[in-house]
Tab-separated table of C-alpha atoms in Angstrom:
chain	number	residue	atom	x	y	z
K	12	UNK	CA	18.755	-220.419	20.531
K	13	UNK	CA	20.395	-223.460	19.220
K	14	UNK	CA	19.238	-226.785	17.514
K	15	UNK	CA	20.780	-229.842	16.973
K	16	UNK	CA	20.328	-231.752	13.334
K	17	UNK	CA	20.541	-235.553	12.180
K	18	UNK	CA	19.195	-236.745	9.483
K	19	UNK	CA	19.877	-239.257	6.264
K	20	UNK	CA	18.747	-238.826	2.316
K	21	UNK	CA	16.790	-241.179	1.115
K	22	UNK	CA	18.736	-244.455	-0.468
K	23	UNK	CA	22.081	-243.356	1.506
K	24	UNK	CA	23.896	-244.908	4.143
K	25	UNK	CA	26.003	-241.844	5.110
K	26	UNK	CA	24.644	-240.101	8.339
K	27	UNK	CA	24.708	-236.433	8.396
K	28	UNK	CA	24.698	-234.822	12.367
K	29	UNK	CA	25.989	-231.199	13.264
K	30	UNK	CA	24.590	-229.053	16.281
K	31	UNK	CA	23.932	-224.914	15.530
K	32	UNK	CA	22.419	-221.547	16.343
K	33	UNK	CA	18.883	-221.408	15.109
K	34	UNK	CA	18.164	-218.017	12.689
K	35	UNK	CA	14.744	-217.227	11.620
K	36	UNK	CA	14.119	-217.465	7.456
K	37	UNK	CA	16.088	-219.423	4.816
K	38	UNK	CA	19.811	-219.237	5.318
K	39	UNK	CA	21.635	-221.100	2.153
K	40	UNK	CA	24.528	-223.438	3.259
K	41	UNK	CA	21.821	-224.399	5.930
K	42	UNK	CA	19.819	-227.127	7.352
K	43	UNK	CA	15.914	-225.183	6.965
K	44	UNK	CA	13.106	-226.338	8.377
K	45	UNK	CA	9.141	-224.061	8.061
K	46	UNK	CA	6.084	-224.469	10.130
K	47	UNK	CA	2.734	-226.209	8.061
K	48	UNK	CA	1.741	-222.775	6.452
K	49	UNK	CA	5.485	-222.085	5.493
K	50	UNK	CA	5.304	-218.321	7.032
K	51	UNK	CA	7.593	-219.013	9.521
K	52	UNK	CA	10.808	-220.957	8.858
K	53	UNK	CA	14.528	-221.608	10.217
K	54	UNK	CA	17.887	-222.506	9.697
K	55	UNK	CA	20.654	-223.891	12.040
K	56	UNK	CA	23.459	-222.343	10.784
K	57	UNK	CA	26.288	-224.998	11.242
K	58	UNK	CA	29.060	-224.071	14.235
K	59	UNK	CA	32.883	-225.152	14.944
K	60	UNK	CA	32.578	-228.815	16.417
K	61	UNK	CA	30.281	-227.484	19.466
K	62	UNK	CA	27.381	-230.199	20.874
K	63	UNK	CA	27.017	-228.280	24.268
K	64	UNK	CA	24.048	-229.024	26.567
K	65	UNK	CA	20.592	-227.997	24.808
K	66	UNK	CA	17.881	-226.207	26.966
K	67	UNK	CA	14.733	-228.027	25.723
K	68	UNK	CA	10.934	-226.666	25.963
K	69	UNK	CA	8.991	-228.083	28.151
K	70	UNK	CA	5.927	-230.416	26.524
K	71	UNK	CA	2.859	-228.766	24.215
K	72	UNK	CA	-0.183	-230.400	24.845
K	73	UNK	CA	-2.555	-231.730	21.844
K	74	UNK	CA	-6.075	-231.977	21.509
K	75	UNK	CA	-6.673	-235.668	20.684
K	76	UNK	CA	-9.930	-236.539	18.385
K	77	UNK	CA	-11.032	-240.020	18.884
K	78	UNK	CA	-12.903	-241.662	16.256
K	79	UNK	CA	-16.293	-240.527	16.506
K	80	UNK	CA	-15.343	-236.624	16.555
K	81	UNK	CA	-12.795	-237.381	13.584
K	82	UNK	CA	-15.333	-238.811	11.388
K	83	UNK	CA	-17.622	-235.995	12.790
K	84	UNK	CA	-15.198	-233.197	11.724
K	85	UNK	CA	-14.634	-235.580	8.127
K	86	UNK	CA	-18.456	-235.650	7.167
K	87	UNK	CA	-18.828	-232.368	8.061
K	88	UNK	CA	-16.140	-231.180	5.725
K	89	UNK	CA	-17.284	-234.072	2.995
K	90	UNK	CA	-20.189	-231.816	2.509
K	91	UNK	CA	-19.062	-228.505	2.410
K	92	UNK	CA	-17.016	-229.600	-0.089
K	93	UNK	CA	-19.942	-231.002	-1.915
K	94	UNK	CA	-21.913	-227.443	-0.933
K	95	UNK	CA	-18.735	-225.143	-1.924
K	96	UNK	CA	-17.726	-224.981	-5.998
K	97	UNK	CA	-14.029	-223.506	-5.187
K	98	UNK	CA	-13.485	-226.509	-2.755
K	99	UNK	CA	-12.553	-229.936	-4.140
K	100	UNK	CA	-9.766	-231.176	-0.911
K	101	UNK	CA	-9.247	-230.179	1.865
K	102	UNK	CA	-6.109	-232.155	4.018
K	103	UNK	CA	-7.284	-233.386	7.612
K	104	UNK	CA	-5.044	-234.511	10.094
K	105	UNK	CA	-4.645	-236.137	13.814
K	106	UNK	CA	-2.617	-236.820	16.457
K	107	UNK	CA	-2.086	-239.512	18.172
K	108	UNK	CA	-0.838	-240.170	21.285
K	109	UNK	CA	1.545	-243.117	22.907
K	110	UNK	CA	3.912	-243.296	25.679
K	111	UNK	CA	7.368	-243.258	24.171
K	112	UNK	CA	9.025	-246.495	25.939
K	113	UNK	CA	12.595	-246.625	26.939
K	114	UNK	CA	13.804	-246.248	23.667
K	115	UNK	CA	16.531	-242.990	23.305
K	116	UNK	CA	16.046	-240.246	20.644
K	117	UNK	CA	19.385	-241.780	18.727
K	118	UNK	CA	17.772	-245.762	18.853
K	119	UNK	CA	14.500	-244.629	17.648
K	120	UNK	CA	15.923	-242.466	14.457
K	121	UNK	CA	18.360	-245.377	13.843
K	122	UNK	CA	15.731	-247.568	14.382
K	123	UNK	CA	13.732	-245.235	11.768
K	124	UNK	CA	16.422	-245.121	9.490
K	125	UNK	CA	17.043	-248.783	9.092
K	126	UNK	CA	13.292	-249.708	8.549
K	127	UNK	CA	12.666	-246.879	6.130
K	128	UNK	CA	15.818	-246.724	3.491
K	129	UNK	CA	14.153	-244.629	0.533
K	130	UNK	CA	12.582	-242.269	2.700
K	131	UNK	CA	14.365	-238.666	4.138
K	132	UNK	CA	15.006	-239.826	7.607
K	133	UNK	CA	15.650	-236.850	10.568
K	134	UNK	CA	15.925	-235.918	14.247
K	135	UNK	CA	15.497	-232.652	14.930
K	136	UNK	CA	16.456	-230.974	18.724
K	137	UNK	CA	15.788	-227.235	19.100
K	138	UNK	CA	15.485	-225.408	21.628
K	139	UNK	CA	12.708	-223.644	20.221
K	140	UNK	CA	10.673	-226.454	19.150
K	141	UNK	CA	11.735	-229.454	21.017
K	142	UNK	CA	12.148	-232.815	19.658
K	143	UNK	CA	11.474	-234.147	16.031
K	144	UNK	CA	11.665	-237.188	14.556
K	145	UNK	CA	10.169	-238.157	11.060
K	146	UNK	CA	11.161	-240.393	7.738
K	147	UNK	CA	8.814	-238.203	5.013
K	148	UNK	CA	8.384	-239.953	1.765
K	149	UNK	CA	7.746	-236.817	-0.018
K	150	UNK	CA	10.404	-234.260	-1.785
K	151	UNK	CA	9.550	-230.941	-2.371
K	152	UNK	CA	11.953	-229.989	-4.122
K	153	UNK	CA	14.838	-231.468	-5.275
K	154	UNK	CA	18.173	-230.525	-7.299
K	155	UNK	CA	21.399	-228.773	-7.558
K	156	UNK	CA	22.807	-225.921	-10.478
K	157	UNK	CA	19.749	-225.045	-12.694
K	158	UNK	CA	18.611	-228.855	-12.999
K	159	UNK	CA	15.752	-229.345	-10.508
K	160	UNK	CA	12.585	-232.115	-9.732
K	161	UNK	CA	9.544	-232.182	-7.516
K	162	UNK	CA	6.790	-234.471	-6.734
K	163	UNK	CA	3.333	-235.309	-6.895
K	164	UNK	CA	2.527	-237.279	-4.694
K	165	UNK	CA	-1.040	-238.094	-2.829
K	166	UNK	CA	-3.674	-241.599	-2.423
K	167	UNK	CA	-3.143	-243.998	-0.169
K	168	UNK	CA	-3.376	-247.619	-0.136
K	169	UNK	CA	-2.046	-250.382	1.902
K	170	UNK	CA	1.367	-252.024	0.311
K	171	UNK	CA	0.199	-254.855	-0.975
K	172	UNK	CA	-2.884	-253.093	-2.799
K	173	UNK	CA	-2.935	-251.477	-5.835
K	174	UNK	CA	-6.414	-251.667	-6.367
K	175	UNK	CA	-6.405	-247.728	-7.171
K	176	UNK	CA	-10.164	-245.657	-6.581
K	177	UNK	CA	-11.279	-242.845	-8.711
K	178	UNK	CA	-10.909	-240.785	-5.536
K	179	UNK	CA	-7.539	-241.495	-5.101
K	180	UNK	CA	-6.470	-241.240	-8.975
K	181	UNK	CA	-8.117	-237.605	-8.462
K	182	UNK	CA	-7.057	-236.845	-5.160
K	183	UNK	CA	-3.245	-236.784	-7.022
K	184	UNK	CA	-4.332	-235.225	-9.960
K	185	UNK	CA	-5.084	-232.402	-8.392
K	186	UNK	CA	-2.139	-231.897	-6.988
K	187	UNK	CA	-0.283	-232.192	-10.006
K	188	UNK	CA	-2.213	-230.111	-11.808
K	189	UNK	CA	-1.870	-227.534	-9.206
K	190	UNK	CA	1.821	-228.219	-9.407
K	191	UNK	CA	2.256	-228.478	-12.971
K	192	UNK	CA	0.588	-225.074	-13.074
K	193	UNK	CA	3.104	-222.854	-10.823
K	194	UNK	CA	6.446	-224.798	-12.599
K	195	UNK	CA	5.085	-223.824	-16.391
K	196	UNK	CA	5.551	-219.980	-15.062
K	197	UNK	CA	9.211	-221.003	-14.432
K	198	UNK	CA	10.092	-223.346	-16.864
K	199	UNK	CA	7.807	-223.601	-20.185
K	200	UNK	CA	9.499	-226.740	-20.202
K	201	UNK	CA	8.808	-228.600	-18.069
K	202	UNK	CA	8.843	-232.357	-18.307
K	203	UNK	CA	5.768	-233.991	-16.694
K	204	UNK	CA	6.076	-238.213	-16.186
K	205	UNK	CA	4.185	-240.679	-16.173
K	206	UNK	CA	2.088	-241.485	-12.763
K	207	UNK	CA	3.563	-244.749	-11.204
K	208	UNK	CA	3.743	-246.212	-7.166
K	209	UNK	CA	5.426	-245.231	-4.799
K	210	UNK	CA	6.571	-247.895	-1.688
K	211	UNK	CA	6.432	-245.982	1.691
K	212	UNK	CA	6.836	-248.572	4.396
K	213	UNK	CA	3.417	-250.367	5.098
K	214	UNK	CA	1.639	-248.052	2.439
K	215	UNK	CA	1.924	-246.746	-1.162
K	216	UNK	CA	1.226	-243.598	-2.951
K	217	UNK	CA	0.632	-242.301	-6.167
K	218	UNK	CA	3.656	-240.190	-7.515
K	219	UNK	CA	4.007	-237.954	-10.655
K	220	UNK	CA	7.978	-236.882	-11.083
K	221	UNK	CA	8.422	-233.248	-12.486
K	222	UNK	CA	11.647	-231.981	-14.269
K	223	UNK	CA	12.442	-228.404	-14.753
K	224	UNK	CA	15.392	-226.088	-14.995
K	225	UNK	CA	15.444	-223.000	-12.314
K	226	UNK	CA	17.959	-220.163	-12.036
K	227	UNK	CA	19.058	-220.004	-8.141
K	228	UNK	CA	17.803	-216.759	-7.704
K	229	UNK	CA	14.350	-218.227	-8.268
K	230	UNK	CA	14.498	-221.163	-5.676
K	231	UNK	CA	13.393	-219.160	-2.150
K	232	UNK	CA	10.115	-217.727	-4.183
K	233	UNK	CA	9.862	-221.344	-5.623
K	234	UNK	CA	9.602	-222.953	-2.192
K	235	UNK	CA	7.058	-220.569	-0.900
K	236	UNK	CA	4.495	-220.530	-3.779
K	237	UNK	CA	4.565	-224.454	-4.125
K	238	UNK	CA	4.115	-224.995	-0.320
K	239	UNK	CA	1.881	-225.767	0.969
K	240	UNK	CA	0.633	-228.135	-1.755
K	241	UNK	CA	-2.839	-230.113	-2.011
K	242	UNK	CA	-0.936	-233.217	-1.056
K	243	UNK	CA	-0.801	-231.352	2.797
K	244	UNK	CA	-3.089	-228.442	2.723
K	245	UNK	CA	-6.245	-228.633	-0.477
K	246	UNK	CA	-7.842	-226.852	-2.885
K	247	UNK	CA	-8.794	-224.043	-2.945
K	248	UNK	CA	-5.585	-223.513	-0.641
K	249	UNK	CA	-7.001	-220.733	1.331
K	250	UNK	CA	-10.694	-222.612	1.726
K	251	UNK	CA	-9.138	-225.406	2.845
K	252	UNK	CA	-6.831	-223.448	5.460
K	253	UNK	CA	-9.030	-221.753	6.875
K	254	UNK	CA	-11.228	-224.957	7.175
K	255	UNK	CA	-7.796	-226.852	8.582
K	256	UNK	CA	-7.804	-223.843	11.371
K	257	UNK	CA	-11.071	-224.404	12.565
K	258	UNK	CA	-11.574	-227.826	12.781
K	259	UNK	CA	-8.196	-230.040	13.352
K	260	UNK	CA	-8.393	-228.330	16.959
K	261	UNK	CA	-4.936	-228.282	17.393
K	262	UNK	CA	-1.174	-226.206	15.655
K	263	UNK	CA	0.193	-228.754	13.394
K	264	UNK	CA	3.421	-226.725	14.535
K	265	UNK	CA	6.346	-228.403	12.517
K	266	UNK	CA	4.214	-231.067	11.053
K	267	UNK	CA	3.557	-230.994	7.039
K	268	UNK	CA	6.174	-228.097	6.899
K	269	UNK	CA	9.071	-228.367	4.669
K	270	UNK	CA	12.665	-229.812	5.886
K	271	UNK	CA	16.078	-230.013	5.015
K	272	UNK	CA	19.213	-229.197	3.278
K	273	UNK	CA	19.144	-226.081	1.252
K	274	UNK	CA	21.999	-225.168	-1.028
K	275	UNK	CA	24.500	-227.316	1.002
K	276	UNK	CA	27.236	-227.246	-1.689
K	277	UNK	CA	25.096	-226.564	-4.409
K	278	UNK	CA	22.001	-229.045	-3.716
K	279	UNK	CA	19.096	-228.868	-2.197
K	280	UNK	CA	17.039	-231.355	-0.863
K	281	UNK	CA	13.554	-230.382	0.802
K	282	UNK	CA	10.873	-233.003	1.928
K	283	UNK	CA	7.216	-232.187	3.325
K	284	UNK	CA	7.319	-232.645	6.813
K	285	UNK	CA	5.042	-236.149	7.147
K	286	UNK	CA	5.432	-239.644	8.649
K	287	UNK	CA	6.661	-237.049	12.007
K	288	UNK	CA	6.236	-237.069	15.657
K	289	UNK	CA	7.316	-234.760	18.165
K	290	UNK	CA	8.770	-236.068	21.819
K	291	UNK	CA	9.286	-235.473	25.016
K	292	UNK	CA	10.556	-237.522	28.005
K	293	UNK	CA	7.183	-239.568	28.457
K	294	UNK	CA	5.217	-238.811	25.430
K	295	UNK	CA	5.672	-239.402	21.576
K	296	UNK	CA	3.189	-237.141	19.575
K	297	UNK	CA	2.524	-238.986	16.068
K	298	UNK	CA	0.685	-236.510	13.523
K	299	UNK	CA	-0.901	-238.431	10.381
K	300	UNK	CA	-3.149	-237.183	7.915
K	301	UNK	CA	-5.263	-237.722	4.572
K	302	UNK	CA	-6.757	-235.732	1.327
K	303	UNK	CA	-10.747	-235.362	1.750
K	304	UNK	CA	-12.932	-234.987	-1.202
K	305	UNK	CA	-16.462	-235.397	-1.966
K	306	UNK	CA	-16.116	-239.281	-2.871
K	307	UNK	CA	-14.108	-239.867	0.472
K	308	UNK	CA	-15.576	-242.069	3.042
K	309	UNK	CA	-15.243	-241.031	7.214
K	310	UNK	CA	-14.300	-244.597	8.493
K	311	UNK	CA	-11.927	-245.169	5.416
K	312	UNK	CA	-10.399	-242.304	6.003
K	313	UNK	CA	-9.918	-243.147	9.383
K	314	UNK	CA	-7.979	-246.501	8.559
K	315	UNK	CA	-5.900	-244.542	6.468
K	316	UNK	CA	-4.375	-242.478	9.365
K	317	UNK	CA	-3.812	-245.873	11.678
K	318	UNK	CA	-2.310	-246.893	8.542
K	319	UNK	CA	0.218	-244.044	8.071
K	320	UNK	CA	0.968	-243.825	12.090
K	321	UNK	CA	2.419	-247.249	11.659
K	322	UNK	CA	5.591	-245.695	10.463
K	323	UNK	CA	6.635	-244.523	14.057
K	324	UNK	CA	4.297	-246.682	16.380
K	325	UNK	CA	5.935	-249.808	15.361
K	326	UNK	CA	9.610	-248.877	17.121
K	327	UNK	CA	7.506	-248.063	20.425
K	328	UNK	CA	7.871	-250.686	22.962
């Protein structure tokens, strides 16, 4: 199968676009891209100036959750983490969806890529998994040689607010702690900051920057131990899975995965999979989400994903 690629770093101007075969696992010199759980990922494997004809799938459908069953599903997870000592988040998500418009795939990512500058901006075509579009705020992981960086990032509040609530504070403590924890076996080192804001279109998060030094060999073992994190999955990670599984109601497929360059010329530059949609030739499918702990409120929570859908439902006509 083959998959096309276009996508822009955050705070450049240069536009990178190449069309490939699609191999399972993580192929270095590669564009990669993993599924939510990070079990199954890909690479398009760049070819010699070819862009012929891709055979896309035909549409999934979603289960939508209105409001009332989301903040059904939310209470209902509020107190089993309240009832459960090994859970303190668990990551819930939606999606939403909006008839595309007459927009193309190129007008919306440019569209995308002009309104969101600092974030990783991408449109994906496969064969496999249809159409992708997304401008994630978050990295991953970040780096090139042994000199690498990751993020902690999690709360939410709007832009102009920074009127920060003890859940929120704790809802990205935890995943830096969690974070902090797996880089110390790899780097003693490591250099934790300070937490600041960070700016993400009509929202803000809280963000922790991590330093470290990695040998290569390490990265591909990196990558899969760190993801998925507590900012897109919770704590305990396999409590809150299995709690993801049975109540979203639908596959978050491609969304909160990890995507991006991996040891193009030495760097690599991975971002969690968020701020995403998937298309088709009628329907855009936007897929937002938000960290649930026991001091979390159902309707707040709620305005939190209208919030973060804002990102791709304002270039919809």
């Amino acid at each position: 199968m083959k998959a096309r690629i276009t996508y822009r770093l955050p705070n450049e101007l240069e536009v990178h676009s190449y069309q490939g075969m699609l191999r399972d696992g993580l192929i270095k010199g590669a564009f990669v891209f993993s599924e939510f759980s990070g079990e199954k990922c890909w690479s398009i494997v760049q070819e010699t100036e070819s862009n012929s004809e891709l055979k896309l799938p035909k549409r999934q459908k979603f289960f939508e959750a209105n409001r009332s069953e989301y903040e059904a599903s939310l209470k209902n997870i509020i107190e089993r983490i309240k009832n459960t000592d090994e859970l303190e988040k668990v990551v819930f998500s939606r999606n939403i969806q909006e008839a595309r418009g007459s927009k193309t795939v190129v007008q919306l990512f440019e569209q995308l890529s002009s309104n969101r500058p600092s974030a990783f901006v991408y449109l994906l075509e496969s064969e496999q998994h249809g159409i992708w579009l997304g401008a994630s705020p978050e990295v991953l992981i970040h780096g090139e040689g042994k000199s690498f960086k990751t993020y902690s990032l999690a709360g939410t509040r709007p832009s102009t607010d920074s009127n920060w609530t003890a859940k929120e504070i704790r809802e990205q403590e935890l995943v830096t702690e969690y974070m902090s924890h797996i880089l110390k076996d790899y780097d003693p080192s490591l250099n934790v900051g300070k937490v600041t804001e960070r700016l993400a279109g009509n929202v803000k998060h809280l963000l922790t920057e991590m330093d470290f030094q990695l040998e290569s060999d390490q990265l591909e073992n990196l990558i899969h131990e760190l993801h998925p994190t507590p900012a897109v999955c919770g704590l305990d990670k396999t409590l809150a899975l299995e709690i993801i599984q049975e109540m979203e109601g639908y596959e978050r497929n491609l969304y909160a995965g990890f995507i991006g360059p991996y040891q193009v010329g030495g760097s690599t530059s991975l971002f969690v999979n968020l701020r995403c949609a998937q298309l088709d030739d009628e329907r855009i499918t936007l897929f937002v989400g938000g960290g649930v702990t026991a001091e979390s409120i159902p309707s707040s929570e709620w305005e939190e994903t209208e919030l973060k859908s804002q990102s791709i439902r304002s270039l919809l006509d």
